[in-house]
Coordinates of C-alpha atoms and ligand atoms in Angstrom, one line a residue:
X1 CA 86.9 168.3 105.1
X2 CA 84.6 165.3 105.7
X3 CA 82.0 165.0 103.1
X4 CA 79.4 164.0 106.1
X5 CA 79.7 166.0 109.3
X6 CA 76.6 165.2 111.8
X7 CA 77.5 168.3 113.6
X8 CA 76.6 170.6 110.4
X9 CA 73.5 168.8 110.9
X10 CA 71.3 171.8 111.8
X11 CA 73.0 173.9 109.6
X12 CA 72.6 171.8 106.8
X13 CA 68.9 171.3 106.9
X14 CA 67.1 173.3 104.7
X15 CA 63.8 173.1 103.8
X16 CA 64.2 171.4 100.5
X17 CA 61.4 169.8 99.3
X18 CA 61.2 166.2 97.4
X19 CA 58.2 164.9 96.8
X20 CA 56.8 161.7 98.8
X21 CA 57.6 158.8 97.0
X22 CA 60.8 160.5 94.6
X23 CA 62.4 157.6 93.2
X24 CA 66.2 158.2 94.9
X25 CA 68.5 155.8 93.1
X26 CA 71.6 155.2 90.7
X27 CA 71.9 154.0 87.3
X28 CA 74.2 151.4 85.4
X29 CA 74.1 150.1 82.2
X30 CA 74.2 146.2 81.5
X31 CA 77.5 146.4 78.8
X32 CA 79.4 148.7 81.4
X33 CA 78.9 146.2 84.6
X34 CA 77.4 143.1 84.0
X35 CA 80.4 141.8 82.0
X36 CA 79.9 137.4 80.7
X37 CA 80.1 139.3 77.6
X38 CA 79.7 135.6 76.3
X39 CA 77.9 133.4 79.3
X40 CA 74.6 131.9 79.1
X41 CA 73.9 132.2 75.3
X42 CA 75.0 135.9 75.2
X43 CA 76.3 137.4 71.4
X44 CA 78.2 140.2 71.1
X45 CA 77.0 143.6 70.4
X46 CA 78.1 146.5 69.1
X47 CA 79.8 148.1 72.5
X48 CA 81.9 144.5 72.6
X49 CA 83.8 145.9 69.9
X50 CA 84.5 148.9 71.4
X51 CA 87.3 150.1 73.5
X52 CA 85.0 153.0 74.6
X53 CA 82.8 154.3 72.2
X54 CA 84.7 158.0 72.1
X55 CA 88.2 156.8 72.7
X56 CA 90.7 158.6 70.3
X57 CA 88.1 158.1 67.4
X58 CA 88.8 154.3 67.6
X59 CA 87.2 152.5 65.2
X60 CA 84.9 149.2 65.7
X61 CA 86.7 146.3 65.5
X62 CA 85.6 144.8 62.0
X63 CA 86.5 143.4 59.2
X64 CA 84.6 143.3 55.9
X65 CA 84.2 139.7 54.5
X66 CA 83.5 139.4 51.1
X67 CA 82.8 136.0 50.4
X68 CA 79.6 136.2 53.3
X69 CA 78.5 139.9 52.0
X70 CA 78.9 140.9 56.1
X71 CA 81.5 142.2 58.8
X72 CA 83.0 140.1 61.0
X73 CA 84.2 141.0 64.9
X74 CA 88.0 141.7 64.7
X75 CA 89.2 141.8 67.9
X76 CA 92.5 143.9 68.5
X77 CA 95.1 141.7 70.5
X78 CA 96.6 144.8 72.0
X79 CA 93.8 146.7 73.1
X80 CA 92.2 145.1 76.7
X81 CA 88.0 145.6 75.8
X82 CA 87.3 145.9 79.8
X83 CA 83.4 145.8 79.0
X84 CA 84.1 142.0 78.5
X85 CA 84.6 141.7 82.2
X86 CA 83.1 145.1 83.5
X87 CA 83.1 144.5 87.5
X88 CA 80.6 140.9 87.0
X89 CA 77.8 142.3 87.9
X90 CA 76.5 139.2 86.6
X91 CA 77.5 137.0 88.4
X92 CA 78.2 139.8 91.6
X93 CA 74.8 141.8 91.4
X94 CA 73.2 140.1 94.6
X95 CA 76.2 141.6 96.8
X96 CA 75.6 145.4 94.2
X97 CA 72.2 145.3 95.2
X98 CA 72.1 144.6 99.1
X99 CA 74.8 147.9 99.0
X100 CA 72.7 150.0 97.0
X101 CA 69.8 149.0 99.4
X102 CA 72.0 150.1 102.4
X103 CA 72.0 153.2 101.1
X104 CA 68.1 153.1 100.8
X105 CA 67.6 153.0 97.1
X106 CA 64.2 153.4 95.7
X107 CA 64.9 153.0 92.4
X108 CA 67.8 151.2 90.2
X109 CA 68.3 151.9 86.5
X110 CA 69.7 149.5 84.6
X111 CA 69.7 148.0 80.8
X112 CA 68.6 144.8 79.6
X113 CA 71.5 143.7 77.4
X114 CA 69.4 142.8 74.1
X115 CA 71.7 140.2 72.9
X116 CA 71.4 138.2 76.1
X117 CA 67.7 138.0 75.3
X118 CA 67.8 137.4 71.6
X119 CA 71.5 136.7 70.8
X120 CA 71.3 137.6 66.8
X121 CA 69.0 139.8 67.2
X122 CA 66.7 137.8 64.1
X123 CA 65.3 134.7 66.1
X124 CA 62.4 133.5 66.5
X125 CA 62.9 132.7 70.2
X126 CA 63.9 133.9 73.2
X127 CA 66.8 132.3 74.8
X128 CA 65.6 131.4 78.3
X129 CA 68.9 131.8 80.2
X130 CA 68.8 135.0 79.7
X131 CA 65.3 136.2 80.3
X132 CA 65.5 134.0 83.4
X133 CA 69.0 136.6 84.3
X134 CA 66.8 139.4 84.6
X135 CA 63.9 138.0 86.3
X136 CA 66.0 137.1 88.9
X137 CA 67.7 140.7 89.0
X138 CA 64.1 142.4 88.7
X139 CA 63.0 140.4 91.8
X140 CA 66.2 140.9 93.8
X141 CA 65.3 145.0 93.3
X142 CA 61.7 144.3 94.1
X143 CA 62.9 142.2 97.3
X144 CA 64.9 145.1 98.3
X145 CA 62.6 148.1 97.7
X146 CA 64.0 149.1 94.6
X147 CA 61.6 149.9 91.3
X148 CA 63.6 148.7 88.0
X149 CA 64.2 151.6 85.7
X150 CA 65.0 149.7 82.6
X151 CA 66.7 150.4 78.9
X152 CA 65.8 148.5 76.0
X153 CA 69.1 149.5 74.5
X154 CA 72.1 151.3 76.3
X155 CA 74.7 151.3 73.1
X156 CA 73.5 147.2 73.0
X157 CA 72.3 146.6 69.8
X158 CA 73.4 142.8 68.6
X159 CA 76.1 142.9 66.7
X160 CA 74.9 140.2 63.4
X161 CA 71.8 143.3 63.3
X162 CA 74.4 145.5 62.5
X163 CA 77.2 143.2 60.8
X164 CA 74.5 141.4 58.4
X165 CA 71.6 143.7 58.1
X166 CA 74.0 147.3 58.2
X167 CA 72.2 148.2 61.8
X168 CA 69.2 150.8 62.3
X169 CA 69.2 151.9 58.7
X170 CA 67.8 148.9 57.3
X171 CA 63.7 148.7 57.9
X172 CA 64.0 145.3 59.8
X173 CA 65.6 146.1 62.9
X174 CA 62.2 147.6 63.7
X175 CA 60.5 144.2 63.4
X176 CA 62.8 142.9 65.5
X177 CA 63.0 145.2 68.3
X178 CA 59.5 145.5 68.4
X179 CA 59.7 141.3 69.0
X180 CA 61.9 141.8 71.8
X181 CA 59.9 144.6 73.3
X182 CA 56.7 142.0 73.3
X183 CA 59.2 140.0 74.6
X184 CA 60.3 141.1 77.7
X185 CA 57.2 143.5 78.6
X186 CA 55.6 140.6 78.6
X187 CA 57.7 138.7 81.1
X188 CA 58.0 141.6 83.0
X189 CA 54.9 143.0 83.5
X190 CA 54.3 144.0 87.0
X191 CA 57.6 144.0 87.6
X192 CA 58.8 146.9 85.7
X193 CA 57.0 150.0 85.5
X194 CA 59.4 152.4 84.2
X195 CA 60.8 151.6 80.8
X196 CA 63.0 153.6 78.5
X197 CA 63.8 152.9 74.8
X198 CA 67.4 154.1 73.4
X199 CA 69.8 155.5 75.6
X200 CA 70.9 159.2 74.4
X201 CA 69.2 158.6 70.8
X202 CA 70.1 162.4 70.1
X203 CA 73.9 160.9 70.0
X204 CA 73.3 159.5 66.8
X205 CA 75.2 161.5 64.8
X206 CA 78.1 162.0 67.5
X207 CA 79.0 158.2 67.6
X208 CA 76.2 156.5 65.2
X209 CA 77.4 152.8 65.3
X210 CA 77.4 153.3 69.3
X211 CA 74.0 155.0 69.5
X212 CA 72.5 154.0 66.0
X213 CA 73.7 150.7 65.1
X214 CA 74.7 152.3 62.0
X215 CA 77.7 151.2 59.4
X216 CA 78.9 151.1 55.7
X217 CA 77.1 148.7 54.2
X218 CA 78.5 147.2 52.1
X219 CA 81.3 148.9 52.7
X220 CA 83.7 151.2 50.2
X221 CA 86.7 150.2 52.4
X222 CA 86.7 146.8 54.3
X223 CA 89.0 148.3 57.3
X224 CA 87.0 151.1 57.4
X225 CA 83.4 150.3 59.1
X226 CA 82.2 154.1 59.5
X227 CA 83.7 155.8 56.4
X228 CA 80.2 156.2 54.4
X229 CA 78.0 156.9 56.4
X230 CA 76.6 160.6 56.1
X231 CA 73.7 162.4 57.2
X232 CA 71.0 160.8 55.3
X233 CA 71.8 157.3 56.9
X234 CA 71.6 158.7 60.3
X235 CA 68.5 160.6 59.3
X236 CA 67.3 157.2 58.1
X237 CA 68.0 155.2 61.2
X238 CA 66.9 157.5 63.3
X239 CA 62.9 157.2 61.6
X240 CA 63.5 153.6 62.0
X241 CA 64.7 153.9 65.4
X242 CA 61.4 156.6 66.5
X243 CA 59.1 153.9 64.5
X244 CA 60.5 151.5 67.2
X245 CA 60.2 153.9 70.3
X246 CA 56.4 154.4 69.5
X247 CA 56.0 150.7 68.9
X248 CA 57.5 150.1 72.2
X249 CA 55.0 152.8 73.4
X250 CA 52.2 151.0 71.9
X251 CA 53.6 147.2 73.2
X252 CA 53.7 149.0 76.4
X253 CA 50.2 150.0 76.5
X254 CA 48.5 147.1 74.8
X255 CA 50.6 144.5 77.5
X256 CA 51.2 146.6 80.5
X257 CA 49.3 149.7 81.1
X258 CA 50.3 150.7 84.7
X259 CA 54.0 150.4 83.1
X260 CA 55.3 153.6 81.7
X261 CA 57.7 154.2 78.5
X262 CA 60.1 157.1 78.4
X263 CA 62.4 158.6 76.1
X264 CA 66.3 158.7 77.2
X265 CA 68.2 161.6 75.4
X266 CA 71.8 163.3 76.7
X267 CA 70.4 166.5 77.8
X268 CA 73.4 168.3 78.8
X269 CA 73.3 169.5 75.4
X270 CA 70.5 172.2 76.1
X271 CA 72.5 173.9 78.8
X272 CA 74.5 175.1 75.8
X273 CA 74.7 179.1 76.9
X274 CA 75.5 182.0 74.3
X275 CA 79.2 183.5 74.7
X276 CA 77.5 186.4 74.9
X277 CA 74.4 188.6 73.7
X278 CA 75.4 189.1 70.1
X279 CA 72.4 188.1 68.6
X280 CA 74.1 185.5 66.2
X281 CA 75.3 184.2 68.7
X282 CA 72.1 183.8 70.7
X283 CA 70.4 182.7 67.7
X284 CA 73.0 180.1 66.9
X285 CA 73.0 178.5 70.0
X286 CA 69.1 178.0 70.0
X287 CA 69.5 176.4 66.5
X288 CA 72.5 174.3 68.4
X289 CA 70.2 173.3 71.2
X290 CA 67.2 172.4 68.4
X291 CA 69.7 169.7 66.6
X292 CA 69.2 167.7 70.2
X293 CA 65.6 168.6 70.7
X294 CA 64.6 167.3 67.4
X295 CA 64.3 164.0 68.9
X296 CA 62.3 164.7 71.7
X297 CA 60.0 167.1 69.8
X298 CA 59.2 163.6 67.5
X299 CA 58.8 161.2 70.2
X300 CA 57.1 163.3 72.6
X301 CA 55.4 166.1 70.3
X302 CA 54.5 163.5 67.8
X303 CA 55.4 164.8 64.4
X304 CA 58.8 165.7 62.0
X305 CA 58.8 169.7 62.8
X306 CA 59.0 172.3 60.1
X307 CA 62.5 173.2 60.8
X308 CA 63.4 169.0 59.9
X309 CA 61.2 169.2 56.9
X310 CA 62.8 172.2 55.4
X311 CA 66.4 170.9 56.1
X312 CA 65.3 167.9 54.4
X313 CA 63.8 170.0 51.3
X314 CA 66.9 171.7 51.4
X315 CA 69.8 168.9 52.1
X316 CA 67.9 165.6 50.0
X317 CA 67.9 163.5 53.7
X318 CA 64.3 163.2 54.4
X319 CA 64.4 159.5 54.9
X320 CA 61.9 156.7 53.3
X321 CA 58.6 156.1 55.4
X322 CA 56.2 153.8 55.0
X323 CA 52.5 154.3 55.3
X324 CA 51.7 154.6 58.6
X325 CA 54.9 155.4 60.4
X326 CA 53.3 159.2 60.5
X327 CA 50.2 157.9 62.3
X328 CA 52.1 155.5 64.5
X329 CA 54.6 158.6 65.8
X330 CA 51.5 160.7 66.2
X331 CA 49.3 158.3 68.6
X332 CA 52.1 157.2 70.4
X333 CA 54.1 159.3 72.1
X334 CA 56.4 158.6 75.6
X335 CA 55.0 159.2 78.8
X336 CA 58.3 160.8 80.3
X337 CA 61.2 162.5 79.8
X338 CA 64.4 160.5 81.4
X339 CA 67.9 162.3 80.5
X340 CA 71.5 162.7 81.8
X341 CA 72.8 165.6 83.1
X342 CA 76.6 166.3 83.3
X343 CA 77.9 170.2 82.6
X344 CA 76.9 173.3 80.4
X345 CA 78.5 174.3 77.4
X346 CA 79.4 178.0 75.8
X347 CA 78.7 178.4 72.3
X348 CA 79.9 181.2 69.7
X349 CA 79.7 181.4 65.8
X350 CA 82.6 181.4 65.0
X351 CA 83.6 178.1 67.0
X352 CA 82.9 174.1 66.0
X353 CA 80.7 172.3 68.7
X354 CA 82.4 169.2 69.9
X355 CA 81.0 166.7 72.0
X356 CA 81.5 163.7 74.4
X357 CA 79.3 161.4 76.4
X358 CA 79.2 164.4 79.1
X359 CA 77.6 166.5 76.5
X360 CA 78.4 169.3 74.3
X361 CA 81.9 171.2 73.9
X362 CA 82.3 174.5 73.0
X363 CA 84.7 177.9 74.7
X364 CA 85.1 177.7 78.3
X365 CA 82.9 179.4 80.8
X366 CA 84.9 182.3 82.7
X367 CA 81.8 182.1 85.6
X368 CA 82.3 178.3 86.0
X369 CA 85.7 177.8 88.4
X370 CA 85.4 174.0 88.7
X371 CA 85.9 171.4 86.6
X372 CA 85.9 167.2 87.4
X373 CA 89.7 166.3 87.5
X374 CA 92.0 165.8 84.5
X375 CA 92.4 164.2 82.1
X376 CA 88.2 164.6 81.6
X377 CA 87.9 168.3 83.0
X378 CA 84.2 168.7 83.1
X379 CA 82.9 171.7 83.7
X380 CA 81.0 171.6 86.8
X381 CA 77.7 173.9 86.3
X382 CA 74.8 172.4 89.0
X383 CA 72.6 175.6 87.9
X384 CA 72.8 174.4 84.5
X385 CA 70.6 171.3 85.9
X386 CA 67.6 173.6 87.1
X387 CA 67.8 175.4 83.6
X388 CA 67.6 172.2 81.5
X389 CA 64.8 170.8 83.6
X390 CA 63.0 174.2 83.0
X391 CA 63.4 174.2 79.6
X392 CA 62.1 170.6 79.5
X393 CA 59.4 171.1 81.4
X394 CA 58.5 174.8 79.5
X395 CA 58.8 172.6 75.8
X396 CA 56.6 169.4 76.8
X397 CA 54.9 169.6 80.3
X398 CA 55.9 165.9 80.3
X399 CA 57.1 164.4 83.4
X400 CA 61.0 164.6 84.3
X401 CA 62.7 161.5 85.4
X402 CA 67.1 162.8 85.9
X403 CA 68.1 159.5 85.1
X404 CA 72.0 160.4 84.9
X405 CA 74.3 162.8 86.9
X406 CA 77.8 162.1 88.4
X407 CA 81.3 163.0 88.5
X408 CA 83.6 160.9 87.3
X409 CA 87.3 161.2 89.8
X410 CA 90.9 159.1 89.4
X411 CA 90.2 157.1 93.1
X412 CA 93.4 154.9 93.9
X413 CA 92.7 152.5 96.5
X414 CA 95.4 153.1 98.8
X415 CA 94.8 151.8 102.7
X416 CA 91.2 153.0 104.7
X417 CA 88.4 154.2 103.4
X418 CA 88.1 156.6 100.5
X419 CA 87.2 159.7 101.1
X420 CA 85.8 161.9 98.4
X421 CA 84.8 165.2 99.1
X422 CA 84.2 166.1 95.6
X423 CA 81.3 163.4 94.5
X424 CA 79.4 164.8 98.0
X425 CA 80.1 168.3 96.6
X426 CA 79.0 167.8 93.2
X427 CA 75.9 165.3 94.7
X428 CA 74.7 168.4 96.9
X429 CA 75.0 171.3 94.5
X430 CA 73.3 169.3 91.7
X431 CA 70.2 168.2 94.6
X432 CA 70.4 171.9 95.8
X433 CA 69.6 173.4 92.2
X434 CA 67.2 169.9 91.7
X435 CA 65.2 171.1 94.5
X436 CA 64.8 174.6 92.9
X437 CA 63.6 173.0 89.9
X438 CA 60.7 171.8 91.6
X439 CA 60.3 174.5 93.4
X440 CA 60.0 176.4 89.6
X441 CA 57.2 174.3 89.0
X442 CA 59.2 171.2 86.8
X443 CA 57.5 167.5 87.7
X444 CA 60.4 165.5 88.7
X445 CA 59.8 162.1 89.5
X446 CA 63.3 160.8 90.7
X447 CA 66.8 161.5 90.5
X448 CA 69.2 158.5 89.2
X449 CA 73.3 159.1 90.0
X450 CA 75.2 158.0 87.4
X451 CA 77.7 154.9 88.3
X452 CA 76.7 154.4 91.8
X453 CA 79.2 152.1 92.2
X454 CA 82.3 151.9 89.8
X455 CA 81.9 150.6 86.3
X456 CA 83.9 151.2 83.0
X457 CA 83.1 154.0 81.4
X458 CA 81.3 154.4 77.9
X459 CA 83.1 157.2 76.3
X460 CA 86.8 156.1 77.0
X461 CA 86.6 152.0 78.0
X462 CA 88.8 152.7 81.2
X463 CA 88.0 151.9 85.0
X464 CA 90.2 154.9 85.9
X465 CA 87.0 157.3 86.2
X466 CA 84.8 156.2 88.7
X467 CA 81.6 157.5 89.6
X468 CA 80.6 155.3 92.5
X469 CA 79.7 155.3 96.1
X470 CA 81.4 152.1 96.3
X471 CA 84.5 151.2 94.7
X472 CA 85.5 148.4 92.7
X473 CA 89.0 146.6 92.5
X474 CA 89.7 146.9 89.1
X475 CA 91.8 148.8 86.7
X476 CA 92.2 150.0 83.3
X477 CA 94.7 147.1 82.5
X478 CA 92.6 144.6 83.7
X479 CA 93.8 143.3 86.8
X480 CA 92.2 143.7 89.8
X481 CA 90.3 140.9 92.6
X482 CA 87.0 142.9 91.7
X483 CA 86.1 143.6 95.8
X484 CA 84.1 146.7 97.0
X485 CA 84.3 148.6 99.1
X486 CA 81.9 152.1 100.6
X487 CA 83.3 155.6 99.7
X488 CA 82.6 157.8 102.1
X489 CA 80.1 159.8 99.9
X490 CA 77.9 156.7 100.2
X491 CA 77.3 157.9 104.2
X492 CA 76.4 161.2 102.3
X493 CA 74.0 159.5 99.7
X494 CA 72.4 157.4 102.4
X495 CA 71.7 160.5 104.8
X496 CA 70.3 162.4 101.9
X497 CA 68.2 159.6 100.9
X498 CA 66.8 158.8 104.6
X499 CA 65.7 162.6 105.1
X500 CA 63.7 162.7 101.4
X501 CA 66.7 165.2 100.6
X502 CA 66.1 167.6 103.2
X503 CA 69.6 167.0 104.5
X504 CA 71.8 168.1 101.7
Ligands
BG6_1 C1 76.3 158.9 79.3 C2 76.1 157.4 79.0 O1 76.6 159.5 78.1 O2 77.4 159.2 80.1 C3 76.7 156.5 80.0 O3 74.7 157.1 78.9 C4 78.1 157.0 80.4 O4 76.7 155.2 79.4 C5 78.0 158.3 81.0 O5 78.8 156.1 81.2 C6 79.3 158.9 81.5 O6 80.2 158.9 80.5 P1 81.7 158.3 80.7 O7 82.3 158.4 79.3 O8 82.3 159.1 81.7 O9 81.4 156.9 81.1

């Protein structure tokens, strides 16, 4: 089947409605295209030592060094780190760009890599090269039509903030990110009006030095960079790290009030659906969902809840807070709700939650009959999308910006064009139940596909599981002459796009 028949055409229009001006677009992150891991002044951070930040449970690549009280990067000569690399976007993001505007993007989302901007993390000033990076980039979007949608951190904290100063737990990362906030609001204003802070903060405790910056410190094993870290650290960074987002909010509104600063969270974790209607069951799933809402209901609703305080009470983690961090989370709070959407989850007592960067794992779904291909097998749910944009909207009558949704498929690049029906499958179903989700009443203010064009992923390091419209010559071993090339779904995106989503 072709993913794009014009003869369906009439068939095919529905009266879906979008509103005027719905920022269409994709979303990358900087440490999963732009690559120059090291050009132009850049420092590692934390996802540079990282062959995926999931992968098999690798560890970071560290070692402990006594004699300078810090860790210090180890680099694994087996393993290929493909981030390094990515698909030079860097150097390649003029060609990215003119593509994604073919396609009619509205808005791109994309992360500014914090280490390119301050390389430790600690100085005192910027380094030019790379502010002057994402000028250029933020114009080129402009140029085009496309509105920046930028992330303060996507997994990119520097790597000495963590190595020397043990990451997000210690009190001074908030200085600092608050610098760099100042820092690039200020050289962006106008340009940017849609900011995020931390990518999928509510992963913290799933992969904490990804998310959280966080590490022993010092450590009670020198190979071992995660093996003391428990609740109360991660409780801990996490106050540090919603000090920061409501800094950002005030930075924000002090140096560019038309701009607007949203909160990023993985929200396929509140399409987490009871097995069944034993109440323990239903109850236990809510109190599953709450662990992921917890962030949300700080940086949005302002305040630690009860249930928070009383685990605290109850489990000794309430972390230190200075005077003033109360106030701070209670004045400002984000002006939008951004999230990723991938599958649903089934939840039962008796069961252990797992998780990935697609979301939450639990018992299979008999009703579901799809799944993205293997090895990754995610469950396809589209409904799930309307129901975790209703909850949302239900909880915080904030605005709703899908900044995340894709499948990831095993392309090979054989000869002609590739043709996958299953991205234009996924794409409509998940715009279909979208469109019902306005209809329901949620604010929506864009929709963002994940990977627009191929990049490595986060949660396994690996090229092999592409998302894009537009492939990339490149695989998991590293070789590769880094050429694109249009899918077929990027017809489908385009159409879609061009008729405001009537044309699904
Ligand atoms: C989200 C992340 O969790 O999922 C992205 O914000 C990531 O960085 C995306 O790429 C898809 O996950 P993966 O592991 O397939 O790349």
């Amino acid at each position: 089947m072709l993913p794009f028949n014009p003869s369906e055409k009439e068939e095919k229009m529905r009266n879906y409605k979008f509103p005027e001006g719905f920022l269409w677009g994709g979303a990358v992150a900087a440490n999963q295209c732009e690559g120059a891991w090291l050009e132009d002044g850049k420092l590692p951070n934390v996802t540079d030592v990282l062959v995926g930040i999931i992968k098999n449970g690798k560890k970071p690549a560290l070692k402990w060094d006594d004699s300078q009280n810090q860790w210090k990067m180890d680099l694994k000569s087996d393993e290929v780190y493909l981030s390094h690399e990515a698909i030079d976007f860097y150097h390649r993001y003029k060609e990215d760009l003119e593509l994604m505007s073919q396609m009619g993007f509205k808005a791109f989302r994309t992360s500014i890599s914090w280490a390119r901007i301050f390389p430790r993390g600690d100085e005192a000033e910027p380094n030019e090269a790379g502010l002057k990076f994402y000028d250029d980039l933020f114009d080129e979007m402009l140029r085009l039509g496309m509105q920046p949608v930028v992330t303060l951190s996507h997994y990119e904290t520097p790597l000495a903030l963590v190595c020397e100063y043990g990451g997000w737990t210690n009190r001074k990362l908030v200085g600092f990110f608050e610098k760099y906030v100042r820092t690039v609001l200020k050289r962006y204003r106008g340009k940017v009006k849609y900011w995020l802070t931390f990518n999928e903060i509510n992963n913290a405790f799933k992969i904490p030095f990804a998310a959280a910056g966080i590490i022993s410190f010092p450590p009670s094993d020198p190979e071992e960079p995660m093996k003391d870290v428990d609740d109360k650290m991660i409780y801990q960074a996490c106050h540090h790290m919603f000090v920061a987002n409501a800094l950002a909010v005030k930075v924000c509104r002090e140096i560019d009030p038309q701009a607007q600063m949203g909160v990023m969270c993985s929200f396929s974790h509140i399409a987490t659906y009871a097995k069944d209607c034993d109440p323990e069951n239903v109850v236990g799933a809510a109190l599953f969902k709450r662990k992921h809402y917890f962030y949300t209901d700080v940086m949005c609703r302002g305040h630690y809840p009860n249930y928070i305080l009383n685990e605290w009470e109850k489990t000794g983690c309430k972390p230190i807070m200075e005077a003033g961090d109360e106030s701070l989370l209670q004045t400002y709070t984000n002006d939008y709700i951004a999230f990723s959407y991938y599958r649903s989850s089934v939840y039962a007592k008796d069961i252990e939650m797992k998780s990935d960067t697609g979301g939450a794992i639990g018992l299979n779904n008999p009703f579901l009959k799809e799944t993205s291909p293997a090895p990754w097998k995610w469950p396809i749910d589209a409904a799930g999308f309307r129901y975790v944009c209703n909850e949302l909207y239900d909880r915080y009558e904030l605005p709703l910006f899908p900044v995340e949704n894709g499948i990831g498929l095993a392309e090979e690049k054989e000869t002609g064009k590739i043709e996958d029906p299953e991205r234009v499958k996924y794409l409509r179903m998940h715009l279909e139940e979208l469109a019902k989700a306005i209809e329901d009443g949620c604010e929506i203010m864009g929709y963002l596909w994940w990977g627009p064009i191929d990049i490595v992923s986060a949660g396994t390091g690996e090229m092999k599981k592409r998302y894009g419209f537009i492939y990339v010559d490149r695989f998991n071993d590293g070789t590769g002459d880094l050429h694109r090339e249009k899918k077929a779904s990027f017809d489908y995106y385009k159409k879609v796009i061009e008729t405001n989503g009537q044309m699904l």
